[in-house]
Amino acid sequence: MIAIRGATTIESDCGGQIKERVKELLCEIKAKNGLSDGDFVCIVFTSTADIRSYYPAKAAREAGFAFCPLFSALEPDIESALKLCIRVLVFAECKAPAKHIYLHAAAALRKDISQRINIALDGPAGSGKSTVAKILGKKLNILCLDTGAMYRACALKCIKENVSVFDEPAVAALMDGIALEVKYVEGEQRTYLDGQDVSAEIRKPEVSMLASSVSALGCVREKMVALQRQIASKTSCILDGRDIGTNVLPDAQFKFYLTALPEVRAERRAKENLQKGYDIPYGQILKEIIERDERDKNRKIAPLTVAPDATVIDSSYMTVEEVVAFIENKMQEKI
Ligand code: DC
């Protein structure tokens, strides 16, 4: 039998959120430890004294975990304790070592045992971030989030609604009502805009330039960064983007900045475009890459820049496999 620890936090003492977070925590413990219902021996919860509105054990029963004994107790009111926190101890029949799960603000509690890792992978367009991130995500069995796809979806929203990306108040109004979701289908990230899968549409070359402009707006970044942090707070992940190590996850354990000469990046993009059926002259791609670099590096909010604690990798003369191996080695050195 093993004892699996876990914890999560809520933002306010409300029954609805307690039910949602307890379910999320138990489902994550079950999935990450490969448990089936019959493996559970019992589940014990404690909650901080500021949680009064609902029993975590009741929330667990309602979430379908009634197949084993459930128990909850209140912790003493300790001043320095993390507020609004629910802790759990799951006893289960399992041969593998326990994988402990700490979610939301509780992620900061037990970094030593929670085995959660965050990797920030930043860099300019065409540096190979997305390809490398996907391979690493699969190898390490962690979630991979391409944050550029989210800014691309915002740009697509502007196109669809006929709103200029330079009209910030109009874009802000669009952001208020945007339904942007990132889902994983057979391990692949899919981006949904207003309920529709737009994963292919957001890769169109015309979306690329607008994505760079729209991503410079505070109203867009605020919303996307909150969403990215929310996704990253739940699980081990690798995020690729422009401001992950500097802004989205400044505490990420591993930070890499992947770059390459503009000419090499333009060549890579030209090849990718051809594969997708877009025949765009190399000269135009190079010009656009340089323009995007300029805009991404010089914007006021969260510009593309190397985090002081990031490892810079120039991939101009490296294969994808070499970049992946380099990152893996660096991570090993640090662990
Ligand atoms: O990586 P990409 O080409 O899909 O990104 C599209 C645009 O989104 C890019 O020009 C800059 C912007 N972006 C950003 O500002 N911050 C991120 N974390 C990711 C992308």
Coordinates of C-alpha atoms and ligand atoms in Angstrom, one line a residue:
M1 CA 0.0 0.0 0.0
I2 CA 1.2 3.5 -0.7
A3 CA 0.2 6.9 0.8
I4 CA -0.2 9.7 -1.8
R5 CA -0.1 13.2 -0.6
G6 CA -1.9 16.1 -2.3
A7 CA -3.2 19.6 -1.8
T8 CA -5.1 22.3 -3.6
T9 CA -6.3 25.7 -2.9
I10 CA -9.5 27.6 -3.5
E11 CA -9.9 31.3 -4.1
S12 CA -13.0 31.8 -1.8
D13 CA -14.8 29.7 0.7
C14 CA -17.6 28.6 -1.6
G15 CA -19.1 25.1 -2.0
G16 CA -19.1 25.1 -5.8
Q17 CA -15.3 25.7 -5.9
I18 CA -14.6 23.2 -3.2
K19 CA -16.4 20.5 -5.2
E20 CA -14.7 21.5 -8.4
R21 CA -11.1 21.6 -6.9
V22 CA -11.6 18.4 -4.8
K23 CA -12.7 16.5 -7.9
E24 CA -9.8 17.9 -9.9
L25 CA -7.3 16.9 -7.2
L26 CA -8.6 13.4 -6.8
C27 CA -8.9 12.8 -10.6
E28 CA -5.3 14.0 -11.0
I29 CA -4.1 11.7 -8.2
K30 CA -6.0 8.8 -9.8
A31 CA -4.7 9.4 -13.3
K32 CA -1.1 10.2 -12.4
N33 CA -0.8 7.2 -10.2
G34 CA -2.6 4.9 -12.7
L35 CA -5.2 3.9 -10.0
S36 CA -8.5 2.2 -10.7
D37 CA -11.5 2.5 -8.3
G38 CA -10.7 -0.8 -6.5
D39 CA -7.1 0.3 -5.6
F40 CA -8.3 3.1 -3.2
V41 CA -8.2 2.0 0.4
C42 CA -9.3 5.3 2.0
I43 CA -9.1 9.1 1.5
V44 CA -8.4 11.5 4.3
F45 CA -8.8 15.3 3.9
T46 CA -7.9 18.2 6.1
S47 CA -8.8 21.8 5.3
T48 CA -7.5 25.1 6.8
A49 CA -9.8 26.7 9.4
D50 CA -10.9 29.4 6.9
I51 CA -12.9 26.7 4.9
R52 CA -16.3 26.4 6.5
S53 CA -18.8 26.0 3.7
Y54 CA -18.4 22.4 2.5
Y55 CA -16.8 19.1 3.6
P56 CA -14.1 18.0 1.2
A57 CA -15.2 14.4 1.9
K58 CA -18.7 15.2 0.8
A59 CA -17.3 16.8 -2.4
A60 CA -15.3 13.7 -3.0
R61 CA -18.4 11.5 -2.6
E62 CA -20.3 13.7 -5.0
A63 CA -17.4 13.5 -7.5
G64 CA -17.8 9.7 -7.6
F65 CA -15.2 8.6 -5.0
A66 CA -17.7 7.0 -2.7
F67 CA -16.1 3.5 -3.3
C68 CA -13.8 3.9 -0.3
P69 CA -14.1 5.4 3.2
L70 CA -13.8 9.2 3.1
F71 CA -13.0 11.5 6.0
S72 CA -12.4 15.2 6.5
A73 CA -11.1 17.2 9.5
L74 CA -10.4 20.9 10.1
E75 CA -6.8 22.0 10.7
P76 CA -5.9 24.4 13.6
D77 CA -5.9 28.1 12.7
I78 CA -2.1 28.6 12.2
E79 CA -1.2 32.1 11.2
S80 CA 1.6 31.4 8.7
A81 CA -0.4 28.6 7.0
L82 CA -1.3 28.8 3.3
K83 CA -4.8 30.1 3.2
L84 CA -7.9 28.3 1.9
C85 CA -6.0 25.0 1.4
I86 CA -7.4 21.5 1.2
R87 CA -4.9 18.7 1.9
V88 CA -5.4 15.0 1.1
L89 CA -3.8 11.7 2.0
V90 CA -4.9 8.9 -0.3
F91 CA -4.1 5.3 0.8
A92 CA -4.1 3.0 -2.2
E93 CA -2.9 -0.5 -3.3
C94 CA -0.2 0.2 -5.7
K95 CA 3.3 -1.1 -6.4
A96 CA 4.7 2.0 -8.1
P97 CA 6.2 4.9 -6.0
A98 CA 3.6 7.5 -5.1
K99 CA 3.2 10.5 -7.3
H100 CA 2.2 13.4 -5.1
I101 CA 0.0 16.1 -6.5
Y102 CA 0.0 19.8 -5.5
L103 CA -2.3 22.1 -7.5
H104 CA -2.9 25.8 -7.8
A105 CA -1.3 27.9 -5.0
A106 CA -0.5 24.7 -3.2
A107 CA 2.0 23.9 -5.9
A108 CA 4.5 26.0 -4.0
L109 CA 4.1 23.9 -0.8
R110 CA 6.1 20.7 -1.5
K111 CA 8.3 21.3 -4.6
D112 CA 10.6 18.7 -3.1
I113 CA 8.1 15.8 -3.5
S114 CA 5.5 17.0 -6.0
Q115 CA 7.7 16.0 -9.0
R116 CA 6.1 18.8 -11.0
I117 CA 8.3 20.5 -13.5
N118 CA 7.9 23.6 -15.5
I119 CA 10.0 24.3 -18.6
A120 CA 10.0 27.7 -20.2
L121 CA 11.1 27.6 -23.9
D122 CA 11.2 31.1 -25.4
G123 CA 12.6 32.4 -28.7
P124 CA 11.8 34.1 -31.9
A125 CA 9.6 32.8 -34.8
G126 CA 11.0 29.9 -36.6
S127 CA 13.6 29.0 -34.0
G128 CA 12.1 25.5 -33.7
K129 CA 10.5 26.0 -30.3
S130 CA 7.2 24.3 -31.0
T131 CA 8.9 21.2 -32.6
V132 CA 11.3 20.9 -29.8
A133 CA 8.6 21.5 -27.1
K134 CA 6.4 18.8 -28.6
I135 CA 9.2 16.2 -28.7
L136 CA 10.2 17.0 -25.1
G137 CA 6.6 17.0 -23.9
K138 CA 6.2 13.5 -25.3
K139 CA 9.5 12.2 -24.0
L140 CA 9.0 13.5 -20.5
N141 CA 5.2 12.7 -20.6
I142 CA 4.3 16.2 -19.7
L143 CA 1.8 18.7 -21.1
C144 CA 3.1 20.9 -23.9
L145 CA 1.5 24.3 -24.4
D146 CA 2.2 26.3 -27.5
T147 CA 1.2 29.8 -26.2
G148 CA 1.6 31.4 -29.7
A149 CA -1.4 29.4 -30.8
M150 CA -3.5 31.4 -28.3
Y151 CA -2.3 34.8 -29.6
R152 CA -3.0 33.5 -33.1
A153 CA -6.6 32.6 -32.1
C154 CA -7.0 36.2 -30.8
A155 CA -5.8 37.5 -34.1
L156 CA -8.2 35.2 -35.9
K157 CA -11.1 36.4 -33.7
C158 CA -10.2 40.0 -34.9
I159 CA -10.3 38.9 -38.5
K160 CA -13.6 37.1 -38.1
E161 CA -15.2 40.0 -36.3
N162 CA -13.7 42.6 -38.7
V163 CA -11.9 44.4 -35.9
S164 CA -8.6 46.1 -36.5
V165 CA -5.8 44.8 -34.3
F166 CA -4.7 48.5 -33.9
D167 CA -8.1 49.5 -32.4
E168 CA -7.3 48.5 -28.7
P169 CA -10.8 49.4 -27.2
A170 CA -12.5 47.3 -29.9
V171 CA -10.1 44.4 -29.3
A172 CA -10.6 44.7 -25.5
A173 CA -14.3 44.4 -26.1
L174 CA -13.7 41.3 -28.1
M175 CA -11.5 39.8 -25.4
D176 CA -14.3 40.2 -22.9
G177 CA -16.4 37.8 -24.8
I178 CA -13.8 35.5 -26.3
A179 CA -14.3 31.8 -25.8
L180 CA -10.8 30.4 -26.2
E181 CA -10.1 26.9 -25.1
V182 CA -7.0 24.7 -25.4
K183 CA -7.8 20.9 -25.5
Y184 CA -5.7 17.9 -25.9
V185 CA -6.8 15.3 -28.4
E186 CA -4.7 12.2 -28.4
G187 CA -1.9 14.2 -26.8
E188 CA -2.0 16.9 -29.5
Q189 CA -2.9 20.5 -28.6
R190 CA -6.1 21.7 -30.3
T191 CA -7.2 25.4 -30.2
Y192 CA -10.9 26.1 -30.0
L193 CA -12.3 29.6 -30.7
D194 CA -16.0 30.1 -30.0
G195 CA -16.5 26.3 -29.9
Q196 CA -14.8 25.7 -33.2
D197 CA -11.5 23.9 -33.8
V198 CA -9.3 26.5 -35.4
S199 CA -6.0 24.7 -35.1
A200 CA -5.3 24.7 -38.8
E201 CA -6.8 28.1 -39.6
I202 CA -4.5 29.9 -37.1
R203 CA -1.4 28.7 -39.0
K204 CA -2.3 30.7 -42.1
P205 CA 0.5 33.2 -43.0
E206 CA -1.9 36.2 -42.7
V207 CA -2.7 35.3 -39.1
S208 CA 1.0 35.3 -38.2
M209 CA 1.6 39.0 -38.7
L210 CA -1.7 40.0 -37.0
A211 CA -0.8 37.7 -34.1
S212 CA 2.4 39.6 -33.5
S213 CA 0.4 42.9 -33.5
V214 CA -2.4 41.7 -31.3
S215 CA 0.0 40.1 -28.8
A216 CA 1.4 43.6 -28.1
L217 CA -1.9 44.7 -26.5
G218 CA -2.2 44.7 -22.8
C219 CA -5.9 43.6 -22.9
V220 CA -4.9 40.5 -24.9
R221 CA -1.8 39.6 -22.9
E222 CA -3.6 39.9 -19.5
K223 CA -6.2 37.4 -20.6
M224 CA -3.8 35.0 -22.3
V225 CA -1.2 35.0 -19.5
A226 CA -3.9 34.3 -16.9
L227 CA -5.1 31.4 -19.0
Q228 CA -1.5 30.1 -19.5
R229 CA -0.7 30.3 -15.8
Q230 CA -4.0 28.5 -14.9
I231 CA -3.1 25.6 -17.3
A232 CA 0.5 25.5 -16.0
S233 CA -0.5 25.6 -12.3
K234 CA -2.2 22.2 -12.6
T235 CA 0.5 19.9 -14.0
S236 CA 4.1 19.5 -15.2
C237 CA 4.4 21.2 -18.5
I238 CA 6.6 22.8 -21.1
L239 CA 5.4 26.2 -22.4
D240 CA 6.8 27.7 -25.5
G241 CA 6.4 31.3 -26.4
R242 CA 8.1 34.7 -26.1
D243 CA 7.7 35.7 -22.4
I244 CA 7.4 32.4 -20.5
G245 CA 10.7 32.6 -18.6
T246 CA 10.5 36.3 -18.1
N247 CA 6.8 36.8 -17.3
V248 CA 4.4 33.9 -17.4
L249 CA 6.4 31.5 -15.3
P250 CA 9.3 33.5 -13.8
D251 CA 9.8 30.6 -11.3
A252 CA 10.1 27.8 -13.9
Q253 CA 12.8 25.4 -12.9
F254 CA 14.2 25.1 -16.4
K255 CA 14.5 28.0 -18.8
F256 CA 15.7 27.9 -22.4
Y257 CA 16.0 30.5 -25.1
L258 CA 16.1 29.0 -28.5
T259 CA 17.3 31.2 -31.4
A260 CA 18.7 30.9 -34.9
L261 CA 19.9 33.2 -37.7
P262 CA 16.9 35.0 -39.4
E263 CA 17.9 33.4 -42.8
V264 CA 17.9 29.9 -41.3
R265 CA 14.5 30.6 -39.6
A266 CA 13.1 31.9 -42.9
E267 CA 14.2 28.8 -44.7
R268 CA 12.6 26.6 -42.1
R269 CA 9.3 28.6 -42.4
A270 CA 9.4 28.4 -46.2
K271 CA 9.6 24.6 -46.0
E272 CA 6.8 24.4 -43.4
N273 CA 4.6 26.7 -45.6
L274 CA 5.2 24.6 -48.7
Q275 CA 4.2 21.5 -46.7
K276 CA 1.0 23.2 -45.8
G277 CA 0.4 24.3 -49.4
Y278 CA 1.4 28.0 -49.1
D279 CA 4.0 28.9 -51.7
I280 CA 5.4 32.2 -50.4
P281 CA 8.7 33.6 -51.7
Y282 CA 11.7 33.2 -49.4
G283 CA 12.4 36.9 -49.5
Q284 CA 9.0 37.8 -48.2
I285 CA 9.2 35.3 -45.4
L286 CA 12.6 36.6 -44.3
K287 CA 11.3 40.2 -44.4
E288 CA 8.3 39.2 -42.3
I289 CA 10.4 37.3 -39.8
I290 CA 12.6 40.3 -39.3
E291 CA 9.6 42.5 -38.9
R292 CA 8.0 40.2 -36.4
D293 CA 11.3 39.9 -34.4
E294 CA 11.4 43.7 -34.2
R295 CA 7.8 44.0 -33.1
D296 CA 8.1 41.1 -30.6
K297 CA 11.4 42.5 -29.1
N298 CA 10.4 46.1 -29.0
R299 CA 6.8 46.1 -27.7
K300 CA 6.2 47.7 -24.3
I301 CA 4.6 44.8 -22.5
A302 CA 6.5 41.5 -22.0
P303 CA 8.8 41.9 -25.0
L304 CA 10.8 38.9 -26.4
T305 CA 14.0 38.9 -24.3
V306 CA 16.3 36.4 -22.7
A307 CA 15.5 35.7 -19.1
P308 CA 18.7 36.2 -17.0
D309 CA 18.6 32.6 -15.8
A310 CA 17.8 31.1 -19.2
T311 CA 20.2 28.9 -21.2
V312 CA 20.6 30.3 -24.8
I313 CA 20.7 27.8 -27.6
D314 CA 21.6 28.9 -31.1
S315 CA 20.0 26.2 -33.3
S316 CA 21.2 27.6 -36.6
Y317 CA 23.5 24.6 -37.2
M318 CA 21.9 22.1 -35.0
T319 CA 19.3 19.4 -35.8
V320 CA 16.1 19.1 -33.8
E321 CA 17.5 15.9 -32.2
E322 CA 20.6 17.8 -31.1
V323 CA 18.6 20.6 -29.6
V324 CA 16.4 18.1 -27.7
A325 CA 19.5 16.2 -26.4
F326 CA 21.2 19.4 -25.4
I327 CA 18.1 20.4 -23.3
E328 CA 17.8 17.0 -21.7
N329 CA 21.5 17.1 -20.7
K330 CA 21.1 20.5 -19.2
M331 CA 18.1 19.4 -17.2
Q332 CA 19.9 16.3 -16.0
E333 CA 22.8 18.5 -14.8
K334 CA 20.4 20.7 -12.8
I335 CA 18.4 17.8 -11.2
Ligands
DC1 O1 5.2 31.4 -31.9 P1 4.1 31.9 -32.8 O2 4.7 32.3 -34.1 O3 3.0 30.9 -33.0 O4 3.5 33.2 -32.1 C1 2.6 34.1 -32.7 C2 2.8 35.5 -32.2 O5 2.3 35.5 -30.8 C3 4.2 36.0 -32.2 O6 4.5 36.9 -33.2 C4 4.4 36.7 -30.8 C5 3.2 36.3 -30.0 N1 3.5 35.6 -28.8 C6 3.7 36.3 -27.7 O7 3.7 37.5 -27.7 N2 3.9 35.7 -26.5 C7 4.0 34.4 -26.4 N3 4.2 33.8 -25.2 C8 3.8 33.6 -27.6 C9 3.6 34.2 -28.8

